[in-house]
Coordinates of C-alpha atoms in Angstrom, one line a residue:
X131 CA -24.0 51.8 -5.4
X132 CA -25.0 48.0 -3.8
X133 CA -24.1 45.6 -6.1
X134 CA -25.4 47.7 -9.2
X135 CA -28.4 49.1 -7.6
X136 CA -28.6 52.8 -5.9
X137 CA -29.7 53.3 -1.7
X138 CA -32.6 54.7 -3.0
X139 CA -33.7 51.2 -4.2
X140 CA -32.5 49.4 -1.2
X141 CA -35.2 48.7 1.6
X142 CA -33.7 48.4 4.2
X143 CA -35.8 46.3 6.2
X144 CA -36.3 43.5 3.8
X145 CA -32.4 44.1 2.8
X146 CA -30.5 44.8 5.4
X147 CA -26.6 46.1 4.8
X148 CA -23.1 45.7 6.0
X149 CA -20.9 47.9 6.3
X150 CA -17.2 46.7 6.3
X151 CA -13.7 47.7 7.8
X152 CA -12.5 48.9 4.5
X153 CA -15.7 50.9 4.4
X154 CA -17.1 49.2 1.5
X155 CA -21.2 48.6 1.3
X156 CA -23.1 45.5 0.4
X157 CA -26.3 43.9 1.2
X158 CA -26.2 41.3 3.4
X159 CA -27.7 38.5 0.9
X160 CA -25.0 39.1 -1.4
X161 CA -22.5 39.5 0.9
X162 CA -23.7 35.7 2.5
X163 CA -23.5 34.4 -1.3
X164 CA -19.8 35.7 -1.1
X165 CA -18.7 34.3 2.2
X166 CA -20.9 31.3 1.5
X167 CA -23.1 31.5 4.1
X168 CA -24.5 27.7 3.1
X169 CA -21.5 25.9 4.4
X170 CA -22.5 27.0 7.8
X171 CA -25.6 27.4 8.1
X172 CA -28.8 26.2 6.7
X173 CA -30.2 28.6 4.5
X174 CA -34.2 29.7 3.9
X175 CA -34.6 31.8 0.3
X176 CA -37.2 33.6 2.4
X177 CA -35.9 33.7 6.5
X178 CA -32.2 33.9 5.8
X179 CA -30.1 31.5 8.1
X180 CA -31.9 29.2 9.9
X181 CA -29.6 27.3 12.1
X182 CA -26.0 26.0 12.5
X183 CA -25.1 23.4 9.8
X184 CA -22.8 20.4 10.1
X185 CA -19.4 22.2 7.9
X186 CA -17.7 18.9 5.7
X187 CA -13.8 18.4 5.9
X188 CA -13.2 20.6 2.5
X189 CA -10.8 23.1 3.2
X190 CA -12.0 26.6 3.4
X191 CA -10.3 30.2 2.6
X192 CA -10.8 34.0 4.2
X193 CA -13.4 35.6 1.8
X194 CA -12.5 39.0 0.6
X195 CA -14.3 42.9 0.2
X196 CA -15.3 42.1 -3.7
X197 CA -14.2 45.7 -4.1
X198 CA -11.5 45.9 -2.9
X199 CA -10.1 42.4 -1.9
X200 CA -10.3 43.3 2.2
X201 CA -10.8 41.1 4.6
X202 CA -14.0 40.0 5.9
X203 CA -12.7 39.0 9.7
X204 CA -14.5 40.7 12.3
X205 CA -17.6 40.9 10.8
X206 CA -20.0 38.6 13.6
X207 CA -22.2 37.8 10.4
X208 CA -19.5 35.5 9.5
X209 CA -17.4 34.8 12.9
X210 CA -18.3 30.8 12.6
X211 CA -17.0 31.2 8.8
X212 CA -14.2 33.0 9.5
X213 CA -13.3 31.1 12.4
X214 CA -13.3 27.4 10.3
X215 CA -11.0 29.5 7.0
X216 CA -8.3 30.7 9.8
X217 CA -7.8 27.3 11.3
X218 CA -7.7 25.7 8.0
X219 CA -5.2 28.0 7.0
X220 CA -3.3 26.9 10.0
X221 CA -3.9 23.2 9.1
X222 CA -2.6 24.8 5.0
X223 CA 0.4 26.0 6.5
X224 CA 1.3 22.7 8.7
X225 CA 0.7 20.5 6.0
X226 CA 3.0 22.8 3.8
X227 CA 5.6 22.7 7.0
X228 CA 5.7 19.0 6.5
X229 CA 6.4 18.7 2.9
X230 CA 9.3 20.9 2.9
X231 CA 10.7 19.2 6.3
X232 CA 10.1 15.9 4.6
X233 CA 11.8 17.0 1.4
X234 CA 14.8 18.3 3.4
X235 CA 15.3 15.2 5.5
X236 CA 15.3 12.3 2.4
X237 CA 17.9 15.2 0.6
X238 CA 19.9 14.9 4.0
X239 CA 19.6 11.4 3.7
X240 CA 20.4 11.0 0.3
X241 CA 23.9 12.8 1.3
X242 CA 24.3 10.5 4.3
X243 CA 24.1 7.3 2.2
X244 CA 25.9 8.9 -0.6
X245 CA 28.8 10.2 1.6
X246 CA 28.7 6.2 3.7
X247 CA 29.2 4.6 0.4
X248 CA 31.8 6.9 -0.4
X249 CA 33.7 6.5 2.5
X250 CA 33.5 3.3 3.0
X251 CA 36.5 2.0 1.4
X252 CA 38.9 3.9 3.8
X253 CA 36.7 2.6 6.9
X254 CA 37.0 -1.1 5.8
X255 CA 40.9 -0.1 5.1
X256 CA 41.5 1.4 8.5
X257 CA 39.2 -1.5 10.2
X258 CA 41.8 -3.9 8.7
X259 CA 44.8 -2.0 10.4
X260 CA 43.6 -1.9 13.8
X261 CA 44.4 -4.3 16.4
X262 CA 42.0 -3.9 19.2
X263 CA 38.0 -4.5 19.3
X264 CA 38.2 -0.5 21.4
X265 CA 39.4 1.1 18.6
X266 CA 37.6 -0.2 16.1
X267 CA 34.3 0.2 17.9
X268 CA 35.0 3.4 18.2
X269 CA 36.0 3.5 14.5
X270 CA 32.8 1.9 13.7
X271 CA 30.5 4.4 16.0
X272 CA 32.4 7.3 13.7
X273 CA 31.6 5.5 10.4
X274 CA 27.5 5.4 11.6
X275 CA 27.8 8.8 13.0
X276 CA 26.1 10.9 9.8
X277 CA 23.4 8.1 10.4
X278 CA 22.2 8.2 13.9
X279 CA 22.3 11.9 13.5
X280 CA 19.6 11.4 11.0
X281 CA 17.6 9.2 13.1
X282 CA 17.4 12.0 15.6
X283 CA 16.3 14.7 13.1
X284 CA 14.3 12.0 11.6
X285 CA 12.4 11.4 15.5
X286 CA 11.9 14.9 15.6
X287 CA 10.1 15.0 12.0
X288 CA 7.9 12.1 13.1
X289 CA 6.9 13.6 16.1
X290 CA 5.8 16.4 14.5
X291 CA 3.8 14.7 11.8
X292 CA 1.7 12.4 14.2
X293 CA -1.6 12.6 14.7
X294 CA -1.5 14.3 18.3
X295 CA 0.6 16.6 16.9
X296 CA -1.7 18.1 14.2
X297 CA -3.4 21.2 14.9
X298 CA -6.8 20.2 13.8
X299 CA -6.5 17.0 16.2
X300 CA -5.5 19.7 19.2
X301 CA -8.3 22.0 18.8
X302 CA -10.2 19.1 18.6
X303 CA -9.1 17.9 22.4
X304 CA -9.3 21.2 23.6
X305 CA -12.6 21.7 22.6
X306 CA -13.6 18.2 24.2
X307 CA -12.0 19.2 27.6
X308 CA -13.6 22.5 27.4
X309 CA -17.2 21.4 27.0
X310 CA -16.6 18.3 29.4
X311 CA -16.1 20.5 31.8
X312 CA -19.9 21.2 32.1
X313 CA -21.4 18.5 30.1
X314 CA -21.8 14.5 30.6
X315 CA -19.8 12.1 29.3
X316 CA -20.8 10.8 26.0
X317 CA -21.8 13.2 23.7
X318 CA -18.6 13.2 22.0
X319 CA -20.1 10.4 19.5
X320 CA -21.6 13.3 18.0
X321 CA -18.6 15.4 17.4
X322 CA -17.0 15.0 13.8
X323 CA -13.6 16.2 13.4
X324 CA -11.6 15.9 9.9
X325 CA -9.6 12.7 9.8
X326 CA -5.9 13.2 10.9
X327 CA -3.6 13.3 7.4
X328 CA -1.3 10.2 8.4
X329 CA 1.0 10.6 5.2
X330 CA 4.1 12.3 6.6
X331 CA 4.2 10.6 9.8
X332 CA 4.0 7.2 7.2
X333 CA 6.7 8.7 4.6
X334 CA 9.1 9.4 7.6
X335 CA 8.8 6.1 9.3
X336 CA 9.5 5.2 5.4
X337 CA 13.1 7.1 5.9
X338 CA 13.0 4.9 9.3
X339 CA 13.0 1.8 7.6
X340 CA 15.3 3.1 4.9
X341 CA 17.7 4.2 8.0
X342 CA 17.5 0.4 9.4
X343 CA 18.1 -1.1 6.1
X344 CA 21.2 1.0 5.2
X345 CA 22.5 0.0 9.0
X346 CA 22.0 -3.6 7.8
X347 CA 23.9 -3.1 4.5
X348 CA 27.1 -1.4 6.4
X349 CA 27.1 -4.0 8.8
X350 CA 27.0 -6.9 6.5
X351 CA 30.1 -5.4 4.6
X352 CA 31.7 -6.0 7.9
X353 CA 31.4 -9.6 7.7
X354 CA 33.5 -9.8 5.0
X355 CA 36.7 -8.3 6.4
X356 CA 38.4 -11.6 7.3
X357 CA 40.4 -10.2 10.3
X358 CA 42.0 -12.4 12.9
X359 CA 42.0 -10.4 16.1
X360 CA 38.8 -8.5 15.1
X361 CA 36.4 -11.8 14.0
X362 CA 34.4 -12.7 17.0
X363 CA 34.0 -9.1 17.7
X364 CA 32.3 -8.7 13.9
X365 CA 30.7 -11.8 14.2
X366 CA 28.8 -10.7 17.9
X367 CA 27.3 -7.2 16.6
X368 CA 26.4 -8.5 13.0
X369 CA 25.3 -11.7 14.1
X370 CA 22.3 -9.8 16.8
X371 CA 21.2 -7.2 13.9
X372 CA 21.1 -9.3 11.1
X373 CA 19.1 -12.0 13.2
X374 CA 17.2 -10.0 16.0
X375 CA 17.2 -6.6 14.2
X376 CA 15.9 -7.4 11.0
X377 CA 13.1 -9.6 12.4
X378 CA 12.2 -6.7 14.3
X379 CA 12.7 -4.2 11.7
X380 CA 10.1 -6.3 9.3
X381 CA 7.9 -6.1 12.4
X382 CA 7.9 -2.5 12.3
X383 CA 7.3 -2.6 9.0
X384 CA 4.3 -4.4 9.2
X385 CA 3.2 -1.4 12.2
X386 CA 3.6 1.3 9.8
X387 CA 1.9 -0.7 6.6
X388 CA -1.1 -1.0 8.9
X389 CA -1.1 3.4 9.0
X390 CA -0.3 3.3 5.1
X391 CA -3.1 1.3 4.8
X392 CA -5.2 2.9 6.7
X393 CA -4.9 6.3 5.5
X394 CA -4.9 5.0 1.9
X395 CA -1.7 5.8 0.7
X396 CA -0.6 3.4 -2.2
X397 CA 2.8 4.8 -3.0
X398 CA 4.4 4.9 0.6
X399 CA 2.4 1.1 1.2
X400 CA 4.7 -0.1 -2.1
X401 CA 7.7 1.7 -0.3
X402 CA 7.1 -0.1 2.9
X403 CA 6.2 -3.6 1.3
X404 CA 9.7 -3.0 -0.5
X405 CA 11.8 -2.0 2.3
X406 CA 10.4 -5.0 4.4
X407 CA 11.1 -7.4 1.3
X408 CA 14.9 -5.9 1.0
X409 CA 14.8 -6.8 4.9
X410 CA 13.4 -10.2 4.5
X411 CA 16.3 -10.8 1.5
X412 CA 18.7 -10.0 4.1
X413 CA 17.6 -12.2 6.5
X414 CA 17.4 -14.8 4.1
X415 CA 20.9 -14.9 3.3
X416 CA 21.8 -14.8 6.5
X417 CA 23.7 -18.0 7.4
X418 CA 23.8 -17.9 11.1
X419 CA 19.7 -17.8 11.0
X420 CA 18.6 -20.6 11.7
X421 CA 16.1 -23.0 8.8
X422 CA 12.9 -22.4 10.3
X423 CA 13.6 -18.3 9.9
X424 CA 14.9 -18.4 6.4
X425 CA 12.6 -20.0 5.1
X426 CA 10.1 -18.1 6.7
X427 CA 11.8 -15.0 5.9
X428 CA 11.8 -16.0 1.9
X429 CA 8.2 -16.9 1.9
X430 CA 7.1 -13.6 3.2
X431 CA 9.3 -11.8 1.6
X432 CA 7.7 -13.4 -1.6
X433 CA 4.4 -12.5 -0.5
X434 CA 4.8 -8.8 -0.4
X435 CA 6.0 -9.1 -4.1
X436 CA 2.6 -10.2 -4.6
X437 CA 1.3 -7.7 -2.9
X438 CA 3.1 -5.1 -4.7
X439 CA 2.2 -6.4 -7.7
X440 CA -1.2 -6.3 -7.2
X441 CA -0.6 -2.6 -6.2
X442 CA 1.5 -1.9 -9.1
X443 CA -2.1 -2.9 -11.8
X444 CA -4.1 -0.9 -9.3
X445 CA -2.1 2.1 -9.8
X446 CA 0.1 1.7 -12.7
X447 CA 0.5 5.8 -13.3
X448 CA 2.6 6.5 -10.0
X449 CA 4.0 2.7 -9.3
X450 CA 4.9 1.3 -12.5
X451 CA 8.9 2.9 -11.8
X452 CA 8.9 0.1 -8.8
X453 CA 8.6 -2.7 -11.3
X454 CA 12.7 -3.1 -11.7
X455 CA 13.9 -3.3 -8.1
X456 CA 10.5 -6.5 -7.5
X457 CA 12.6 -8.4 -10.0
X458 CA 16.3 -7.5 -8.6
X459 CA 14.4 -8.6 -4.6
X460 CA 12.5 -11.3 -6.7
X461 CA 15.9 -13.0 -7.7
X462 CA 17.4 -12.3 -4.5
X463 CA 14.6 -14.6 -2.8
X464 CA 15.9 -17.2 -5.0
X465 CA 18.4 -20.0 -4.2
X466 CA 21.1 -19.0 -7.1
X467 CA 21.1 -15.9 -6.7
X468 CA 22.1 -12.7 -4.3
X469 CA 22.4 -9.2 -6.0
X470 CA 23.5 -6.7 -3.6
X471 CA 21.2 -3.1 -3.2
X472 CA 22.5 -0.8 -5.6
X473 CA 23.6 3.2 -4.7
X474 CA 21.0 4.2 -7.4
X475 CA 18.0 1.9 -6.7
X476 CA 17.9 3.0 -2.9
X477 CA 18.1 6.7 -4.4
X478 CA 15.4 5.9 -6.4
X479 CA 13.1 5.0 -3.6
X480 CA 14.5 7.8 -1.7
X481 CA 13.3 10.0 -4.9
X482 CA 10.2 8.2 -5.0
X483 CA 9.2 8.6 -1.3
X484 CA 9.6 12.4 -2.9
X485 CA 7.2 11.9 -5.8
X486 CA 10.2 13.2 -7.9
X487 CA 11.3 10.0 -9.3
X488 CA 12.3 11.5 -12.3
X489 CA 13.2 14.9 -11.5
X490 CA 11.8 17.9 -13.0
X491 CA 9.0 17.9 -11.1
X492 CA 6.6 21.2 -10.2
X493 CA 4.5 20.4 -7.1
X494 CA 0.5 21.0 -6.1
X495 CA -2.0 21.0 -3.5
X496 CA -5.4 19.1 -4.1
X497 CA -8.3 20.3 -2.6
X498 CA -7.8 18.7 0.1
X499 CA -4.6 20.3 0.6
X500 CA -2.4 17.1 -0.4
X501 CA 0.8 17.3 -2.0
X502 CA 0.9 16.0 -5.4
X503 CA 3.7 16.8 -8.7
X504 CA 3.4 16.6 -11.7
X505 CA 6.3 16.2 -14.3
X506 CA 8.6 18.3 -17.1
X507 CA 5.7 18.7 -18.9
X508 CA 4.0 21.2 -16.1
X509 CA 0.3 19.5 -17.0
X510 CA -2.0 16.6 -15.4
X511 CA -2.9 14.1 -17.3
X512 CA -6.9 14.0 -18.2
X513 CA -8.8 12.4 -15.1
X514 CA -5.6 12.3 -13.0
X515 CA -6.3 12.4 -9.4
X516 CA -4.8 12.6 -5.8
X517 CA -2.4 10.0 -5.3
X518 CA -3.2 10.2 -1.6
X519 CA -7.3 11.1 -1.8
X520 CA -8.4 10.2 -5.2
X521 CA -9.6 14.2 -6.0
X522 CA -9.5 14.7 -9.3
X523 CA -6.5 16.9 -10.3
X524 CA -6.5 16.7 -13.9
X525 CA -9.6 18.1 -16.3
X526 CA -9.8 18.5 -20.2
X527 CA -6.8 19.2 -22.3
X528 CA -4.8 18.5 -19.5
X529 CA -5.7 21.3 -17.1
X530 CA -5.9 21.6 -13.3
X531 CA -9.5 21.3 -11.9
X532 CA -11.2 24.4 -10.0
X533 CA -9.8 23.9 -6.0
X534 CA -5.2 22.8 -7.3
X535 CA -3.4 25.5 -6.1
X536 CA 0.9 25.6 -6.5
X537 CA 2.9 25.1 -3.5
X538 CA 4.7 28.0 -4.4
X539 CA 7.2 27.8 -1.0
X540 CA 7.5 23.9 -1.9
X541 CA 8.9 24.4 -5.4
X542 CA 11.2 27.6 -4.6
X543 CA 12.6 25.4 -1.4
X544 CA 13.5 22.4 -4.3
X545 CA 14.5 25.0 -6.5
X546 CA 17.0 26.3 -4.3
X547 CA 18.3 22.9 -3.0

């Protein structure tokens, strides 16, 4: 039996048939309507495939044996099909690699800020005993230790997440220094790839300038120690970061808006707008800065709230939880007042650069394979879409659209942590 019809009605010669691993039998026109022969080919009703069509960026899957759920790799009908699902899955799997690293690494440095903030009272205590700048550098280098052991697992991550990095981008090259080998130069122009996914190399150079910021925040507690012997030393290595570092920091900050930007990615762009204005507050109030810089510092610094405002009524579902901490920078740009970053609002961003602000959370791939949660509640809201595509996620009565699947490993690795 082919697809409800017997052999003795099948002619062969206008109907040819496949014959697969698992020993299954189906003509091969419905067999192409399963492993949707379209997507690669252009299609005749009449002459069958015609020639090679130009495959979009939607993610494809390994078609199965309708019988019996087999695979379909190694049949040569479908090699260029099969070929595009298995590197996609590869692509799946990276993307999914990412998510849990990045998950694991704002966790690790939710623990490290936690466990600084903690601790920081016996540092300041033992800073005030000692009597030579030796000791307490070295006291000081044991205090930041947790931190710049971040920073290296944090280089690693972003490394990993860049666009040379991704396996789509190194087929790509491969492919170009294959063909180039025979072939003139030029012809790449006609080579489509999909676009690199810049959104975890963005969130982690988010934890970057979350990592700076934090330094910033340790140091200036420093200045506030009022000791004799150990003044001039405080006053050398919190005087070049809170001057030459933080301009530099709110320079980096403008580098990795430009990829936020770029890649469309309105939560992490609010992050980094917010980071660089809690930079820009610092810099503000710093005395030793000189007029021209403050000043200049406060008016930028007002200018991303502006921006982020503007963000904030352009996506109001996933940004509106940002709305607190733009007041607290907003009075901090003022001349009366200075409130100081709080444990829980830089957990919050931490949670945020998550998309768990509110914990609870079950997470999702769009079709386009980008992470996305949703809350307690386990359902989309109607018309809700990708916050980093725009696919629509969300359908009628608050179900997922045909193409969301669960990130299954992403929840049970939250779940566990």
């Amino acid at each position: 039996m082919i697809l409800f019809e017997t052999f003795e009605h099948i002619d062969l010669d206008m109907q040819p048939v496949l014959i697969l691993k698992c020993g299954h039998i189906f003509t091969a026109e419905s067999l192409d309507q399963i492993a949707r022969m379209d997507f690669a080919y252009k299609v005749d009703n009449q002459l069958g495939a015609t020639s090679l069509k130009y495959m979009d960026s939607t993610f494809q899957r390994l078609q199965n044996c309708p019988s019996c759920r087999g695979s379909l790799v190694g049949v040569k009908r479908y090699g260029r099909i099969n070929n595009r699902a298995i590197t996609d899955g590869i692509h799946r799997k990276y993307y999914e690699d990412l998510a849990l690293g990045f998950v694991s690494l704002s966790k690790n440095f939710e623990k490290v800020v936690q466990d600084m903030e903690t601790n920081s009272i016996r540092f300041h205590v033992q800073l005030r005993a000692l009597r030579t700048v030796e000791k307490a550098r070295s006291l000081l280098e044991r205090h930041l230790l947790p931190l710049v052991r971040f920073q290296k697992s944090l280089e690693k991550y972003i490394h990993s997440a860049i666009e040379e990095s991704q396996p789509q981008q190194k087929l790509y090259q491969a492919c170009i220094s294959f063909i180039l080998q025979d072939s003139e130069d030029g012809f790449t122009e006609y080579i489509e790839v999909r676009p690199p996914d810049l959104k975890f190399a963005v969130q982690g150079k988010c934890l970057r300038l979350q990592a700076y910021l934090t330094t910033a925040l340790e140091l200036l507690k420093m200045k506030n120690l009022n000791h004799l012997i150990l003044e001039p030393w405080i006053a050398e290595i919190t005087g070049e970061f809170l001057c030459n570092g933080l301009e530099a920091s709110a320079e980096y900050a403008d580098h990795v808006l430009q990829e936020a930007q770029k890649g469309k990615l309105p939560r992490p762009e609010v992050l980094i707008r917010l980071t660089k204005a809690r930079l820009l507050v610092l810099l503000f109030r710093n005395k030793s800065a000189s007029f021209e810089t403050r000043s200049a510092a406060r008016i930028e610094g007002k200018r991303e709230l502006v921006h982020i405002a503007s963000r904030i009524e352009e996506y109001p579902g996933i940004l509106q939880i940002f709305t607190d901490q733009i007041e607290q920078v907003e009075r901090s740009l003022s001349d009366e007042f200075y409130e100081q970053v709080s444990m829980s609002e830089r957990l919050e961003i931490l949670q945020a650069m998550r998309g768990d602000p509110h914990g609870g959370v079950s997470w999702y791939f769009c079709e386009n394979q980008h992470p996305f949660s949703i809350g307690e509640c386990g359902r989309p809201m109607e018309m809700a879409t990708c916050p980093e595509c725009g696919a629509q996620v969300g359908g009628l009565s608050h179900h997922m659209v045909a193409g969301v699947t669960e990130a299954a490993e992403l929840n049970t690795f939250i779940a566990g942590q």
